[in-house]
Structures are given as C-alpha cells and as structure tokens.
Short mmCIF file of C-alpha atoms in Angstrom, two decimals:
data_model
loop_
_atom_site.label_atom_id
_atom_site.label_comp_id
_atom_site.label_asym_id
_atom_site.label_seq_id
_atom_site.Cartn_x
_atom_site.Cartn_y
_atom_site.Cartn_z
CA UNK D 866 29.21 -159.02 64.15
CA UNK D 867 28.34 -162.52 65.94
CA UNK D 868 24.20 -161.56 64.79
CA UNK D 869 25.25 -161.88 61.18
CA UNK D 870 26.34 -165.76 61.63
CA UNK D 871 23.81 -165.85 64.24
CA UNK D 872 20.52 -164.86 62.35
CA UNK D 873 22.34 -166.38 58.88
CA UNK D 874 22.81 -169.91 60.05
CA UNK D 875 19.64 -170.28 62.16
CA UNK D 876 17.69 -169.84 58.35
CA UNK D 877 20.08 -172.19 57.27
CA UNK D 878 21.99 -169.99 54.77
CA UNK D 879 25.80 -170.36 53.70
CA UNK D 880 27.82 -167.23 53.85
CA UNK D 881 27.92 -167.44 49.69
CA UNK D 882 24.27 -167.45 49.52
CA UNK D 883 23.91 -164.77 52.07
CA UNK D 884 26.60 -162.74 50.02
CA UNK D 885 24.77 -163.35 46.49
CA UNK D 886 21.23 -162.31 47.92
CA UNK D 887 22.96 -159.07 49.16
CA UNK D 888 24.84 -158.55 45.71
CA UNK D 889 28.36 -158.84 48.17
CA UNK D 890 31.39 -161.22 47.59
CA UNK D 891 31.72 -164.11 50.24
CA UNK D 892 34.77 -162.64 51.34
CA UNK D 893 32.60 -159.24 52.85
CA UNK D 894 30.01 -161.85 54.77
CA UNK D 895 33.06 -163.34 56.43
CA UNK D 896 34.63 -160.05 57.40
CA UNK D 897 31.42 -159.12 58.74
CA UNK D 898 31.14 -162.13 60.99
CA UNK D 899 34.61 -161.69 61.68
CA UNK D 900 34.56 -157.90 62.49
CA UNK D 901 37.18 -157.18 60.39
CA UNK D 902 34.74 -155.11 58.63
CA UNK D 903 31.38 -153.51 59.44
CA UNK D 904 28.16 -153.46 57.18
CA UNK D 905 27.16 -150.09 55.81
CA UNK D 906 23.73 -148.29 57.13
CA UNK D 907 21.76 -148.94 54.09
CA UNK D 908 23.70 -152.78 54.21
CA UNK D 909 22.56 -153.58 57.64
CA UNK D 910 19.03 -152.88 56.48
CA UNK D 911 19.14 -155.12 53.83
CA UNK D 912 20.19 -157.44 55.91
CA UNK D 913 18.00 -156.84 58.61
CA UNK D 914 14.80 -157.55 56.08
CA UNK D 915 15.84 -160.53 54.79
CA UNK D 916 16.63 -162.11 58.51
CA UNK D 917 13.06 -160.86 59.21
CA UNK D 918 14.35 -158.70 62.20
CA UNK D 919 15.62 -155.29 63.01
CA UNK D 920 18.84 -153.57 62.87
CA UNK D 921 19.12 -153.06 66.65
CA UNK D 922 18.72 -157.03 66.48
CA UNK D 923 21.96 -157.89 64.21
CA UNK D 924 24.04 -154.80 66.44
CA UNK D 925 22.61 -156.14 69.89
CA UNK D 926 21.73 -152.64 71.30
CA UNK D 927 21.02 -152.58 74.65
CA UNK D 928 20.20 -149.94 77.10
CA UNK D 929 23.00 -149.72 80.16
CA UNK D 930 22.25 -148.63 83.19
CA UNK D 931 24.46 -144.90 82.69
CA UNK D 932 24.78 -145.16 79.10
#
C-alpha cells in the first residue's frame, strides 16, 4: 500500500510513530507499505482519520472504464 508511505511521510511521520499512534508494532507499518500485509477495515479507518483523508484515498479506487 504505496498511500500508507505516501500520506505518512508527506505529514512528516516515521513508520514508529505512525505504528504507536495506531497502537501497531513498526514491523505491521512496514508490511503495510510493503504489501506483505494489508490493514484491517476498521485499521484503514483509523488510518484514514489521522491522514485527514478517506479510505478510497490510501486504496486508490478508481472507476475503470468496464469495471
């Protein structure tokens, strides 16, 4: 998820400060931005609020043309 490191290092915020503020180790914020694993639902929301943006934001929905 690209829009994790994205969002996180435009504010300025290291992965272990992102991780404590989410009540996550600094090893899950680096799979994340990896994609070696995927934020839950209620994590991506969490997330989401404290970037100041939405959830279709950090997973970069967009709507294809036959989709």
């Amino acid at each position: 998820m690209d829009k994790i490191r994205e969002f996180r290092e435009a504010k300025g915020i290291r992965q272990s400060e992102l991780a404590m503020r989410l009540g996550v180790s600094q090893n899950t914020v680096s799979q994340w931005e990896t994609g070696t694993r995927v934020p839950r639902v209620d994590m991506l929301k969490k997330i989401a609020d404290l970037f100041g943006c939405t959830v279709d934001d950090l997973l970069k929905l967009e709507n294809k043309p036959g989709a």
